[in-house]
Each structure stands twice: as C-alpha cells, then as structure tokens.
mmCIF file of C-alpha atoms in Angstrom:
data_model
loop_
_atom_site.group_PDB
_atom_site.id
_atom_site.type_symbol
_atom_site.label_atom_id
_atom_site.label_comp_id
_atom_site.label_asym_id
_atom_site.label_seq_id
_atom_site.Cartn_x
_atom_site.Cartn_y
_atom_site.Cartn_z
ATOM 1 C CA MET A 1 0.000 0.000 0.000
ATOM 2 C CA GLN A 2 2.936 2.371 0.552
ATOM 3 C CA PHE A 3 3.826 2.196 -3.155
ATOM 4 C CA GLN A 4 0.232 3.003 -4.107
ATOM 5 C CA LYS A 5 0.093 5.975 -1.749
ATOM 6 C CA VAL A 6 3.319 7.474 -3.062
ATOM 7 C CA ALA A 7 2.261 6.874 -6.672
ATOM 8 C CA LEU A 8 -1.088 8.585 -6.181
ATOM 9 C CA ASP A 9 0.494 11.419 -4.189
ATOM 10 C CA ALA A 10 3.008 12.017 -6.993
ATOM 11 C CA LEU A 11 0.216 12.219 -9.558
ATOM 12 C CA GLU A 12 -1.696 14.638 -7.367
ATOM 13 C CA LEU A 13 1.269 16.904 -6.706
ATOM 14 C CA ALA A 14 2.734 16.982 -10.201
ATOM 15 C CA GLU A 15 1.822 19.914 -12.382
ATOM 16 C CA GLU A 16 1.884 17.582 -15.387
ATOM 17 C CA HIS A 17 1.489 13.796 -15.138
ATOM 18 C CA HIS A 18 4.090 13.196 -17.839
ATOM 19 C CA GLU A 19 6.695 14.722 -15.511
ATOM 20 C CA VAL A 20 6.306 11.829 -13.062
ATOM 21 C CA ALA A 21 4.979 9.080 -15.360
ATOM 22 C CA ASP A 22 8.059 6.834 -15.215
ATOM 23 C CA ALA A 23 8.349 7.087 -11.427
ATOM 24 C CA VAL A 24 4.635 6.469 -10.915
ATOM 25 C CA ALA A 25 4.619 3.501 -13.291
ATOM 26 C CA THR A 26 7.611 2.028 -11.443
ATOM 27 C CA LEU A 27 5.769 2.436 -8.136
ATOM 28 C CA CYS A 28 2.713 0.757 -9.676
ATOM 29 C CA VAL A 29 4.893 -2.182 -10.736
ATOM 30 C CA HIS A 30 6.287 -2.565 -7.218
ATOM 31 C CA ALA A 31 2.813 -2.313 -5.695
ATOM 32 C CA GLY A 32 1.565 -4.973 -8.109
ATOM 33 C CA ILE A 33 4.416 -7.342 -7.302
ATOM 34 C CA ALA A 34 3.829 -6.891 -3.563
ATOM 35 C CA ALA A 35 0.086 -7.460 -4.002
ATOM 36 C CA SER A 36 0.774 -10.578 -6.064
ATOM 37 C CA ASP A 37 2.994 -11.953 -3.311
ATOM 38 C CA ALA A 38 0.315 -11.237 -0.701
ATOM 39 C CA ILE A 39 -2.373 -12.914 -2.801
ATOM 40 C CA CYS A 40 -0.250 -16.023 -3.316
ATOM 41 C CA ILE A 41 0.679 -16.247 0.355
ATOM 42 C CA ALA A 42 -2.962 -15.912 1.404
ATOM 43 C CA ARG A 43 -4.307 -18.404 -1.145
ATOM 44 C CA LEU A 44 -1.402 -20.822 -1.616
ATOM 45 C CA GLY A 45 0.766 -20.385 1.458
ATOM 46 C CA ARG A 46 3.770 -19.416 -0.669
ATOM 47 C CA PHE A 47 5.010 -16.842 -3.176
ATOM 48 C CA ALA A 48 7.483 -16.867 -6.043
ATOM 49 C CA GLN A 49 10.945 -16.048 -4.768
ATOM 50 C CA SER A 50 12.796 -15.983 -8.069
ATOM 51 C CA GLN A 51 14.225 -12.790 -9.535
ATOM 52 C CA ASP A 52 12.266 -13.714 -12.678
ATOM 53 C CA HIS A 53 8.917 -12.058 -12.084
ATOM 54 C CA SER A 54 7.284 -14.100 -14.839
ATOM 55 C CA GLU A 55 7.366 -16.966 -12.344
ATOM 56 C CA ALA A 56 5.297 -14.810 -9.985
ATOM 57 C CA ALA A 57 2.770 -14.239 -12.775
ATOM 58 C CA GLY A 58 2.617 -17.990 -13.409
ATOM 59 C CA LEU A 59 2.026 -18.739 -9.754
ATOM 60 C CA LEU A 60 -0.604 -16.009 -9.514
ATOM 61 C CA ARG A 61 -2.323 -17.493 -12.575
ATOM 62 C CA THR A 62 -3.036 -20.626 -10.489
ATOM 63 C CA VAL A 63 -5.052 -18.391 -8.170
ATOM 64 C CA ASP A 64 -6.767 -16.065 -10.630
ATOM 65 C CA GLU A 65 -6.292 -15.538 -14.368
ATOM 66 C CA ALA A 66 -7.419 -11.887 -14.327
ATOM 67 C CA ALA A 67 -5.042 -11.014 -11.497
ATOM 68 C CA ALA A 68 -2.175 -12.644 -13.402
ATOM 69 C CA LYS A 69 -3.063 -10.562 -16.457
ATOM 70 C CA HIS A 70 -2.845 -7.372 -14.390
ATOM 71 C CA LEU A 71 0.560 -8.399 -13.067
ATOM 72 C CA THR A 72 1.757 -9.243 -16.573
ATOM 73 C CA THR A 73 0.633 -5.795 -17.747
ATOM 74 C CA LEU A 74 2.712 -4.177 -15.023
ATOM 75 C CA LEU A 75 5.741 -6.371 -15.606
ATOM 76 C CA GLY A 76 5.652 -5.428 -19.270
ATOM 77 C CA MET A 77 6.235 -1.808 -18.250
ATOM 78 C CA LYS A 78 8.953 -2.451 -15.686
ATOM 79 C CA THR A 79 12.011 -2.023 -17.896
ATOM 80 C CA ARG A 80 10.642 0.896 -19.903
ATOM 81 C CA ALA A 81 9.551 2.812 -16.809
ATOM 82 C CA GLY A 82 12.675 2.121 -14.797
ATOM 83 C CA TYR A 83 15.424 2.149 -17.393
ATOM 84 C CA GLY A 84 14.077 3.114 -20.806
ATOM 85 C CA HIS A 85 14.889 6.188 -22.834
ATOM 86 C CA ASN A 86 11.287 6.619 -23.964
ATOM 87 C CA PRO A 87 8.994 7.781 -21.184
ATOM 88 C CA VAL A 88 5.818 5.965 -20.258
ATOM 89 C CA THR A 89 2.872 7.339 -22.203
ATOM 90 C CA THR A 90 -0.301 8.701 -20.664
ATOM 91 C CA GLU A 91 -2.196 5.612 -21.828
ATOM 92 C CA GLN A 92 0.414 3.280 -20.311
ATOM 93 C CA LEU A 93 0.270 5.228 -17.054
ATOM 94 C CA LYS A 94 -3.509 4.753 -16.957
ATOM 95 C CA LYS A 95 -3.072 1.025 -17.563
ATOM 96 C CA ALA A 96 -0.459 0.819 -14.815
ATOM 97 C CA THR A 97 -2.619 2.556 -12.232
ATOM 98 C CA ARG A 98 -5.647 0.407 -13.158
ATOM 99 C CA ALA A 99 -3.633 -2.819 -12.959
ATOM 100 C CA MET A 100 -2.119 -1.798 -9.627
ATOM 101 C CA SER A 101 -5.517 -0.894 -8.188
ATOM 102 C CA ALA A 102 -7.057 -4.166 -9.360
ATOM 103 C CA LEU A 103 -4.289 -6.244 -7.766
ATOM 104 C CA LEU A 104 -4.445 -4.325 -4.503
ATOM 105 C CA GLU A 105 -8.215 -4.693 -4.387
ATOM 106 C CA PHE A 106 -7.901 -8.445 -5.000
ATOM 107 C CA ALA A 107 -5.291 -8.701 -2.232
ATOM 108 C CA ARG A 108 -7.627 -6.980 0.234
ATOM 109 C CA ARG A 109 -10.352 -9.616 -0.270
#
C-alpha cells in the first residue's frame, strides 16, 4: 500500500502527469508485485521467490487468471519505466494505475 500511496500522491502533486509518469509507473509495478505476493501467500501459502517475475505471474495465474493478467501488464512496463529512454505514455500510465488498483483490491479480499 505504501507504493500506491506514493504513486497517487506524486500524480496529485505533479503539475503535469508526464513529468512523473516513469516514477509512478515504477511504483505501480512494485505495488503490483507486492500485491501478487500477498495474494499467493494468502491463497497458496507461498510466493514466487525468483528474480524472474514471470514466475510470480505464473504462480498467480493458479489463483486467478485476471489477477495474473494485471501483473503481466505491469511487468511489461517495468524495464521501460525504470530504465528506458522513452517515457511511459499517458495511456500506459492509466493502464499501470488500473492494474495496480485491481491487484491491490484483489489482495484486500
């Protein structure tokens, strides 16, 4: 939840969303990964511990296909947001915040 709060605060405080898009998308990715771990622990009693986050998506898929799709959406943005030369677009930022919110909501259930 801390990643979500900081991401939403950054969007609120920024004069222009594109100024913070990469940072917010990165925070959304981290929030999604944390939510995925929480979901898997709650439902399966374990979480993926590999550095390869695609394994986390595979494990989450055994719990819920839609949740795994949200995580996959976020993971697809991870490199671009964190290390890429091309900034995250407005549409990608919207997708990231929606995917993050969906995973966090699922984790709260």
